[in-house]
Coordinates of C-alpha atoms in Angstrom, one line a residue:
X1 CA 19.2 -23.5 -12.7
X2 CA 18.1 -27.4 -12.0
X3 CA 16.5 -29.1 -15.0
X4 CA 13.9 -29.2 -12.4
X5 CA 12.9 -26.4 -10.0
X6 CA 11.8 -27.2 -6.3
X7 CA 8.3 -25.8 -6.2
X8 CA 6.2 -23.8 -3.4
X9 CA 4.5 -26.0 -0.7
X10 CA 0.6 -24.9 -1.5
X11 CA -0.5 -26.7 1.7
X12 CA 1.8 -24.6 3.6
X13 CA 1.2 -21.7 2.1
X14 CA -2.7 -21.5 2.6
X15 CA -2.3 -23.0 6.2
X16 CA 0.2 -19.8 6.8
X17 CA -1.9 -18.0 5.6
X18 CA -4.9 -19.4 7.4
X19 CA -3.0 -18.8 10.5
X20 CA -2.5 -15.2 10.0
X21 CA -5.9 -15.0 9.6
X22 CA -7.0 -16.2 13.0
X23 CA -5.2 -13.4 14.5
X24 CA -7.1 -10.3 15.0
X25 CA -10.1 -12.3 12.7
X26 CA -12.9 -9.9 12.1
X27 CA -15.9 -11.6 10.3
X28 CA -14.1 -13.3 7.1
X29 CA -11.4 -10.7 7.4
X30 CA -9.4 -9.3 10.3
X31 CA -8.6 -6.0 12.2
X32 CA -5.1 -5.6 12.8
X33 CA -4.7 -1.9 13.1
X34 CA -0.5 -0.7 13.1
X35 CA 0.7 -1.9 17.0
X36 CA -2.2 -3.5 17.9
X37 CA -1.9 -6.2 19.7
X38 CA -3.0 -8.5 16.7
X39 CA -0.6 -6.6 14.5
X40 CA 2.3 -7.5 17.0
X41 CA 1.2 -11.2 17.6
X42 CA 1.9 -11.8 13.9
X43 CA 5.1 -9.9 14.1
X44 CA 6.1 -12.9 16.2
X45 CA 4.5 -15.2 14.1
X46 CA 6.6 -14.7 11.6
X47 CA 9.4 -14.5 13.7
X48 CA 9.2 -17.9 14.8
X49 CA 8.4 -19.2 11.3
X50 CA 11.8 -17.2 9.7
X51 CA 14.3 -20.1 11.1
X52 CA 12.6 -22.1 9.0
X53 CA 14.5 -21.0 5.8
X54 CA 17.6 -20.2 7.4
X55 CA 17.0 -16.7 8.8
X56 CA 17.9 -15.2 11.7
X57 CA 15.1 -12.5 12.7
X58 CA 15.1 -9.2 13.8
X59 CA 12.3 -6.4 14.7
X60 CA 13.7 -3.2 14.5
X61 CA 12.9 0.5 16.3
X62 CA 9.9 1.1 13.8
X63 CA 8.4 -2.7 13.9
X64 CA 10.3 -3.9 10.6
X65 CA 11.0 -7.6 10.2
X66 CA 13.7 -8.3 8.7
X67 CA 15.1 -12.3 8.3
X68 CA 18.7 -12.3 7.5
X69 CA 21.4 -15.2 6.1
X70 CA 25.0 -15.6 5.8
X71 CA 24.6 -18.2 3.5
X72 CA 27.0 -17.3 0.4
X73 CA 26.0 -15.7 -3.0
X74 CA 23.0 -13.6 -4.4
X75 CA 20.5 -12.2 -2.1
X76 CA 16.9 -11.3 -2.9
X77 CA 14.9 -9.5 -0.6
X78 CA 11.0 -10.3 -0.3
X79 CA 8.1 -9.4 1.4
X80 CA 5.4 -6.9 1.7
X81 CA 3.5 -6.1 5.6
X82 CA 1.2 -7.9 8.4
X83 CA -0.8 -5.0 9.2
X84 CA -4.1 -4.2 7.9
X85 CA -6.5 -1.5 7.5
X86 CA -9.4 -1.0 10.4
X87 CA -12.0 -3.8 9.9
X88 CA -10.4 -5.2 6.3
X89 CA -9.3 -8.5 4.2
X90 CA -6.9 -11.0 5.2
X91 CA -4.8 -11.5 2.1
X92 CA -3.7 -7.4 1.5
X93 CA -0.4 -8.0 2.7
X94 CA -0.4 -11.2 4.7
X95 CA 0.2 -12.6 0.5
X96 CA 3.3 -11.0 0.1
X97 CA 5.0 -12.0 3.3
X98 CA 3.9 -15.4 3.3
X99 CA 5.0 -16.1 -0.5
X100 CA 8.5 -14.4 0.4
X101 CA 8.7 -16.8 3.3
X102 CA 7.6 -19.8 1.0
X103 CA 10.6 -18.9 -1.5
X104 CA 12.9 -18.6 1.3
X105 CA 11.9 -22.1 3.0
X106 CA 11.9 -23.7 -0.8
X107 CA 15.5 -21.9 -1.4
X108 CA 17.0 -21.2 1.2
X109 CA 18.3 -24.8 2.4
X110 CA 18.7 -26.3 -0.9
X111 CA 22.3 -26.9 -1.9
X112 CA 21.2 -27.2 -5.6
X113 CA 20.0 -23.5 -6.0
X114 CA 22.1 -20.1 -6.0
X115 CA 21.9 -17.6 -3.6
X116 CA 19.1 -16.7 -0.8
X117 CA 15.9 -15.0 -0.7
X118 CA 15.5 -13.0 2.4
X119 CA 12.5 -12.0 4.2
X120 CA 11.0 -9.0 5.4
X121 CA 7.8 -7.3 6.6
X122 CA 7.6 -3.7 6.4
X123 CA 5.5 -2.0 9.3
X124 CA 2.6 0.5 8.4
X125 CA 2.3 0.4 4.8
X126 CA -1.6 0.8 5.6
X127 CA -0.6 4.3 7.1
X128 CA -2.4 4.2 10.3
X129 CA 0.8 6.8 11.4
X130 CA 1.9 7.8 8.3
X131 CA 3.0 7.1 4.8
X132 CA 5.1 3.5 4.7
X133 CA 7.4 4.6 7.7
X134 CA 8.6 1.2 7.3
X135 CA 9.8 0.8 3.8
X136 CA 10.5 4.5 3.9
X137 CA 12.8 4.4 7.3
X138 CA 15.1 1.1 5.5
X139 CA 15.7 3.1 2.9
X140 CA 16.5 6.2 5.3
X141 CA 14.0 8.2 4.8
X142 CA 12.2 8.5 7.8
X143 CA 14.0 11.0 10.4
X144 CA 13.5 10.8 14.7
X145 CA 11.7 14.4 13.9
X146 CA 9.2 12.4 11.9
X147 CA 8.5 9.5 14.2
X148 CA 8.3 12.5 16.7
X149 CA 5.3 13.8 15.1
X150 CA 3.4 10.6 13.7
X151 CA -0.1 9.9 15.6
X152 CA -2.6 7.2 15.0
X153 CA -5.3 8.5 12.5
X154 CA -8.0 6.8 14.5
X155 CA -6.9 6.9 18.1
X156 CA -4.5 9.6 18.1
X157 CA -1.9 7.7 19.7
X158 CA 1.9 9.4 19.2
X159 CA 3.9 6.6 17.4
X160 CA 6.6 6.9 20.2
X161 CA 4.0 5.4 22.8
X162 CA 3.4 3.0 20.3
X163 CA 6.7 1.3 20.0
X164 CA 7.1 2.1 23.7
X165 CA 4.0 -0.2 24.6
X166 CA 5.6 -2.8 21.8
X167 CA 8.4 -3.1 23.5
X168 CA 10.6 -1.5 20.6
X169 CA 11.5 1.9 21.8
X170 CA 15.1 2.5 22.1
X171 CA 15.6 -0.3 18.9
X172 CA 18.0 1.0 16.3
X173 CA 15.9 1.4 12.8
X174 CA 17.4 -1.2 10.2
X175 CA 18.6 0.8 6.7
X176 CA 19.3 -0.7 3.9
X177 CA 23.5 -2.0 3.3
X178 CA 24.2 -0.5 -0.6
X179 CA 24.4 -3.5 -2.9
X180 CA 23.5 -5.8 -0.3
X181 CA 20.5 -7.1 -2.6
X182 CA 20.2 -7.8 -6.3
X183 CA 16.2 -6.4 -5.8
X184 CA 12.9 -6.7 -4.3
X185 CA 10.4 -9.0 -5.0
X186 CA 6.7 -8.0 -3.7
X187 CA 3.7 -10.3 -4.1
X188 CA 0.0 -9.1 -3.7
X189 CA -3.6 -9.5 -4.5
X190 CA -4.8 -7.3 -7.3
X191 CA -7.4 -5.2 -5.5
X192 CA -9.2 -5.1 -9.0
X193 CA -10.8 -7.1 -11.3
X194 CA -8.6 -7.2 -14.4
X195 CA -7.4 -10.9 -13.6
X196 CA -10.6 -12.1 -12.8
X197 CA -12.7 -10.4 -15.9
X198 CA -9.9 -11.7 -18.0
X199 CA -9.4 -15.3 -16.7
X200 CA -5.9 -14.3 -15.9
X201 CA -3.7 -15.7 -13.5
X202 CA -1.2 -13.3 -12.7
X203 CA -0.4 -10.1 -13.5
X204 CA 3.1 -8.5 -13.8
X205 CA 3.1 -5.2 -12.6
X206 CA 5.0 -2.2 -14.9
X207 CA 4.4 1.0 -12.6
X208 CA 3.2 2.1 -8.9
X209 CA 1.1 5.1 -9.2
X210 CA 1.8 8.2 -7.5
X211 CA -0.6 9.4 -5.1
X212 CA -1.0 13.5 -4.3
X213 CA -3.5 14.4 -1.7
X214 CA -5.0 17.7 -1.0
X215 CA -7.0 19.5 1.8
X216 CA -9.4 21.9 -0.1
X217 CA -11.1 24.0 2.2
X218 CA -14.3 26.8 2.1
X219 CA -14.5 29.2 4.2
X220 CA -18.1 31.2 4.3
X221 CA -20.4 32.6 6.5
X222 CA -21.6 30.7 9.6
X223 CA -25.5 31.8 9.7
X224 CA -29.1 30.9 11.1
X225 CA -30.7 28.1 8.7
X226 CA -34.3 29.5 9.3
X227 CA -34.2 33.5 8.8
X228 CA -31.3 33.9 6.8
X229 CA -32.4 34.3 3.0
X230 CA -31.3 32.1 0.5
X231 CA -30.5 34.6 -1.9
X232 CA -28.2 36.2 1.4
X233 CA -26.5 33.0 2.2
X234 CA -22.7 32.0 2.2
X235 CA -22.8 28.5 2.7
X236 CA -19.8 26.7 2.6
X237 CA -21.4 23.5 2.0
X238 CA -22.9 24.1 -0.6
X239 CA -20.0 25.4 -2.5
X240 CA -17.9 22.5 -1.7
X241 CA -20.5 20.4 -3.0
X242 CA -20.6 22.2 -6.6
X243 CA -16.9 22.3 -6.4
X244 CA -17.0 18.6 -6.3
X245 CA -19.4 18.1 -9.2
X246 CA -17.3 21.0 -11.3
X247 CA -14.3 18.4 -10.8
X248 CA -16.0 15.5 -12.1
X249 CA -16.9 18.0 -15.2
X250 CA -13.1 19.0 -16.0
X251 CA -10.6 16.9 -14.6
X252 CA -11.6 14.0 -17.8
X253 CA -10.2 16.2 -20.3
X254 CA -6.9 16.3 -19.0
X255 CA -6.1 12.9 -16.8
X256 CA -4.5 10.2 -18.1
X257 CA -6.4 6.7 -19.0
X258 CA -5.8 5.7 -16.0
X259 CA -6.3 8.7 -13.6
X260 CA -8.0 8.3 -10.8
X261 CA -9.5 11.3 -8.6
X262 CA -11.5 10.5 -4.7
X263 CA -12.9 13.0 -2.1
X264 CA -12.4 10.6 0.8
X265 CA -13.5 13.1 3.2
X266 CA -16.1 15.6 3.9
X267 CA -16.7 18.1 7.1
X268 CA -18.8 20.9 7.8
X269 CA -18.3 23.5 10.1
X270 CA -20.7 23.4 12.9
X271 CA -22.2 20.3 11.2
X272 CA -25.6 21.1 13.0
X273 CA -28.9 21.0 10.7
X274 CA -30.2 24.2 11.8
X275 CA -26.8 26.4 11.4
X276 CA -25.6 27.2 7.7
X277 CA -22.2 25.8 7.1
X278 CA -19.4 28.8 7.7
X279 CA -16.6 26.2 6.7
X280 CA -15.9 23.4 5.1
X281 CA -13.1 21.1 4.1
X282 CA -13.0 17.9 1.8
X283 CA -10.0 15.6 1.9
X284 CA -8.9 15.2 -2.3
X285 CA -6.5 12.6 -3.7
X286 CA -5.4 11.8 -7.2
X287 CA -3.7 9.0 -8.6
X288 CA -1.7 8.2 -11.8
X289 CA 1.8 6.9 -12.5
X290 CA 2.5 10.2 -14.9
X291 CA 3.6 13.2 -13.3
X292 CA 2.7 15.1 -15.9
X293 CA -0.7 13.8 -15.6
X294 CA -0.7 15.3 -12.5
X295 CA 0.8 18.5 -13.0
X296 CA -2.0 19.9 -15.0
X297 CA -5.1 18.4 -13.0
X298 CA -3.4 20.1 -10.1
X299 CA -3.3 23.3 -12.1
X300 CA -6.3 22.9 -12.9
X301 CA -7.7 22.6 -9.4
X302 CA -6.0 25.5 -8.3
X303 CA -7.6 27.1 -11.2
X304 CA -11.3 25.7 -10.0
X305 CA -10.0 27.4 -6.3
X306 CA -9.3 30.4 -7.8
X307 CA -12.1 31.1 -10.3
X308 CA -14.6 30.1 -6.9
X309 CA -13.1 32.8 -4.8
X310 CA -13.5 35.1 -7.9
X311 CA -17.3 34.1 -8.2
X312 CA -17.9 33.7 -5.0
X313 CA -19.8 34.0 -2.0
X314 CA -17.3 31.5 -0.4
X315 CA -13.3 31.6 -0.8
X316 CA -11.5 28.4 -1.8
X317 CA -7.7 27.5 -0.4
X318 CA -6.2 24.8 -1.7
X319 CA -3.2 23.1 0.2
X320 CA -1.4 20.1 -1.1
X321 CA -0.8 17.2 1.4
X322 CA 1.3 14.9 0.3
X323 CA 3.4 13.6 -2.8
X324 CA 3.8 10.5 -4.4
X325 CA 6.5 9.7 -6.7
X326 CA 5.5 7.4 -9.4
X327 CA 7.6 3.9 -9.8
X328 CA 8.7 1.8 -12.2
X329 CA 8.9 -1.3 -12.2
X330 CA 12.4 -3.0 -13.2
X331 CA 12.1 -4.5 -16.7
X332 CA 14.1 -7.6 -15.9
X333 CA 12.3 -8.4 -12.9
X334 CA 9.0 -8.3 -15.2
X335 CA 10.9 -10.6 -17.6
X336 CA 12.0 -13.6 -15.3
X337 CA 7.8 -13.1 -13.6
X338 CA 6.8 -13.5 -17.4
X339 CA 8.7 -16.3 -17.9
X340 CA 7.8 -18.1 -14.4
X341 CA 4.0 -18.2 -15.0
X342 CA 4.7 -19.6 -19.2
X343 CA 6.4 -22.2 -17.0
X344 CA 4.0 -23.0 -14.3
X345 CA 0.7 -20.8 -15.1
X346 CA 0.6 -21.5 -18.7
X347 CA 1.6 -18.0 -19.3
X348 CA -2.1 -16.6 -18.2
X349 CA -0.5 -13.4 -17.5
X350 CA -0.7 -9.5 -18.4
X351 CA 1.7 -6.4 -17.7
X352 CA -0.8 -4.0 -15.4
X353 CA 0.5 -0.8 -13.8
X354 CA -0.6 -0.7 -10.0
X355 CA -3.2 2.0 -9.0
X356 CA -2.5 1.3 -4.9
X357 CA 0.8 2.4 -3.6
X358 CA 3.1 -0.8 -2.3
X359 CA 5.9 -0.7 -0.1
X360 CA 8.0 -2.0 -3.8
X361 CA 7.7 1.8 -5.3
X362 CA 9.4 2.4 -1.8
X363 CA 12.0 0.3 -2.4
X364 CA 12.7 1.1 -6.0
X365 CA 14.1 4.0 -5.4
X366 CA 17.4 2.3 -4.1
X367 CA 17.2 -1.2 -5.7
X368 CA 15.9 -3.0 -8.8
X369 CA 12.3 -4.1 -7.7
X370 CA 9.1 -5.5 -8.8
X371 CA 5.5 -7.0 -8.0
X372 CA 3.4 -10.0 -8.8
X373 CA -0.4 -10.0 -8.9
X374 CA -2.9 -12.7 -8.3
X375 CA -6.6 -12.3 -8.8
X376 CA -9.4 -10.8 -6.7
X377 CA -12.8 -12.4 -6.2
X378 CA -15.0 -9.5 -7.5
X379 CA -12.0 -6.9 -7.5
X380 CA -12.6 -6.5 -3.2
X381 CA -10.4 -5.3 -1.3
X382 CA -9.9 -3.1 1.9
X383 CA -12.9 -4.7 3.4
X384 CA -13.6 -7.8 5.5
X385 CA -14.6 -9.6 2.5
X386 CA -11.8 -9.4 0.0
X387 CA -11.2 -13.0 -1.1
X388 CA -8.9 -14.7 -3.8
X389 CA -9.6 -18.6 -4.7
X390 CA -7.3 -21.0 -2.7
X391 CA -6.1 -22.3 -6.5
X392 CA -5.4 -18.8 -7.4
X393 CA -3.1 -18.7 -4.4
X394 CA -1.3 -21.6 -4.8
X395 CA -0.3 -20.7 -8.1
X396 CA 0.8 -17.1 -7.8
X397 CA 2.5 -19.2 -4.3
X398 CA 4.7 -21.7 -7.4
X399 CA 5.1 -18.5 -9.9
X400 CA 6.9 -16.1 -7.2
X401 CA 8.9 -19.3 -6.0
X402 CA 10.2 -19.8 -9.6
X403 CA 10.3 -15.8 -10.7
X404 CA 12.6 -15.9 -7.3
X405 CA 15.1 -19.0 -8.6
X406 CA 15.5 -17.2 -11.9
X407 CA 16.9 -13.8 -10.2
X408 CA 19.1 -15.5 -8.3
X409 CA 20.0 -17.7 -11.1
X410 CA 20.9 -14.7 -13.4

């Protein structure tokens, strides 16, 4: 490495990132749903930034961007996504792309430094059609079958209409070449408020949790809400609702100190006040990076499902949804973030785990990777006013810049 390291452009950075944020703005956030039309006009942003640092772009049969060099020696792959969630913030991905840009600019063209940093954006990490189809198709795990039978959450849109209207059907889908990159770098905003409540400027991530998701459903006796006794009734409702509070009763003796447990979704079945609930469903999801961990509080709940249908009056099916593989982190890749912030954030910095899933524990699974976190103003995110202080910006901006010249320097 150069006695002295070329350094991120904060100007540049903030004024990307400012940019981003006038497309699809929604109050002091944006809406920039997976193939909206916002979502796609900062797909070609980017685009037309990537020949900046000496990258030839590319968007792929899924919407991946992918910038791309020639130039000789190392290669680092960057970069996070440009979508967001429905009426959300403006720096929950928009961060890690513009930082991986930064680097690239920064080291891309300079004679001096080894190697290249190239640049991508992975589509629908927010999961408006699924579960990071983007990272997941690069590292081929995403099959035709899949994109087949992925629909927009909220609109109910097939995927293949969506890249149709985008202009990308027919595309090939971009996997990743073996050994092609000595890792992946991510950069994000904490979506807590550890940094903040600590006076911490970044912090270096040692695990992605996994995230399991269950559909837990009650099925009782559909009934009229004025003559039926209450002694009589089955209602479904009601035994969801106990169910719920019997979890927040149990699960603390067996999670982890980190476990985290949501019921993101409730429905009853007709859902009309003068009709006693006959079913009922509720949307569950866990979170921890310790499979074990999981293992028993999903015993456990099949346990709570069981010992309900025993008691009654309602029955209670439980049916897992989806699994997340915990990730961790590469221990080298925490080293040279350590040792970028002692050198430009006067080592302000902790080891965290992650409690959101990234497109990195994607990645991981076939290459070294790691994440960088700067601080959240009051630990917001996934709403419109999730903020983090232009300063904080700049310096996570000149920390990933200099975690990326190590890397490629070792």
């Amino acid at each position: 490495m150069p006695d002295i390291s070329p350094s991120a452009n904060g100007d540049r950075v903030l004024a990307d990132l400012n940019a981003l944020r006038a497309i699809g703005a929604y109050k002091t956030g944006v809406h920039k749903p997976t193939f909206s039309e916002p979502h796609l006009a900062s797909l070609r942003w980017l685009v037309d930034r990537l020949p900046e640092a000496g990258l030839t772009a590319t968007i792929d049969g899924i919407g991946n961007v992918l910038g791309t060099s020639d130039k000789a020696g190392p290669k680092l792959l960057a970069g996070s996504h440009l979508e967001s969630q429905n009426y959300a913030g403006w720096l929950d991905g928009p961060l890690g792309v513009v930082y991986a840009l930064e680097a690239a600019r920064v080291i891309n063209p300079d004679p001096s430094t080894k190697g290249v940093v190239e640049v991508a954006t992975w589509c629908d990490e927010e999961g408006h059609f699924g579960h990071f189809l983007g990272s997941r198709s690069y590292v081929g795990r995403v099959s035709e079958v899949d994109i087949d039978a992925a629909r927009d959450r909220t609109t109910g849109r097939s995927m293949r209409e969506a890249l149709r209207d985008a202009g990308l059907a027919g595309r090939p889908r971009t996997t990743a070449v073996p050994g092609r990159h000595i890792g992946y770098l991510e950069a994000h905003i904490e979506q807590g408020d550890t940094l903040e409540s600590s006076g911490l400027s970044i912090g270096i991530v040692t695990s992605i949790v996994g995230i399991w998701q269950y559909r837990i459903s009650f099925a009782g006796e559909q009934n009229h809400a004025g003559t039926t006794r209450m002694a009589a009734r089955k209602d479904a409702g009601l035994a969801l609702a106990r169910f719920c509070v019997d979890i927040d009763e149990r699960f603390p003796s067996l999670s982890g100190p980190r476990t985290v447990w949501t019921t993101g979704r409730i429905t009853l079945e007709p859902g009309a006040p003068s009709i006693i609930p006959g079913a009922a469903e509720m949307l569950f999801q866990i979170r921890d990076d310790d499979p074990k961990v999981i293992a028993r509080l999903e015993n456990l709940l099949q346990t709570m499902a069981d010992e309900a249908t025993a008691t009654g009056p309602c029955s209670v099916t439980l049916d897992r949804l989806r699994t997340g593989t915990p990730a961790m982190m590469d221990t080298r890749f925490q080293d040279a973030i350590e040792a970028a912030s002692k050198m430009v954030a006067g080592g302000r910095s902790v080891r965290m785990p992650s409690g959101a899933g990234h497109d990195a524990q994607i990645l991981a699974t076939i290459m070294p990777a790691a994440m960088l976190f700067v601080p959240s103003i009051g630990g917001v995110s996934h709403h419109w006013t999730e903020n983090t202080a232009d300063a904080d910006i700049v310096v996570g901006a000149q920390v990933f810049v200099e975690a990326c010249l190590r890397l490629l320097a070792q």
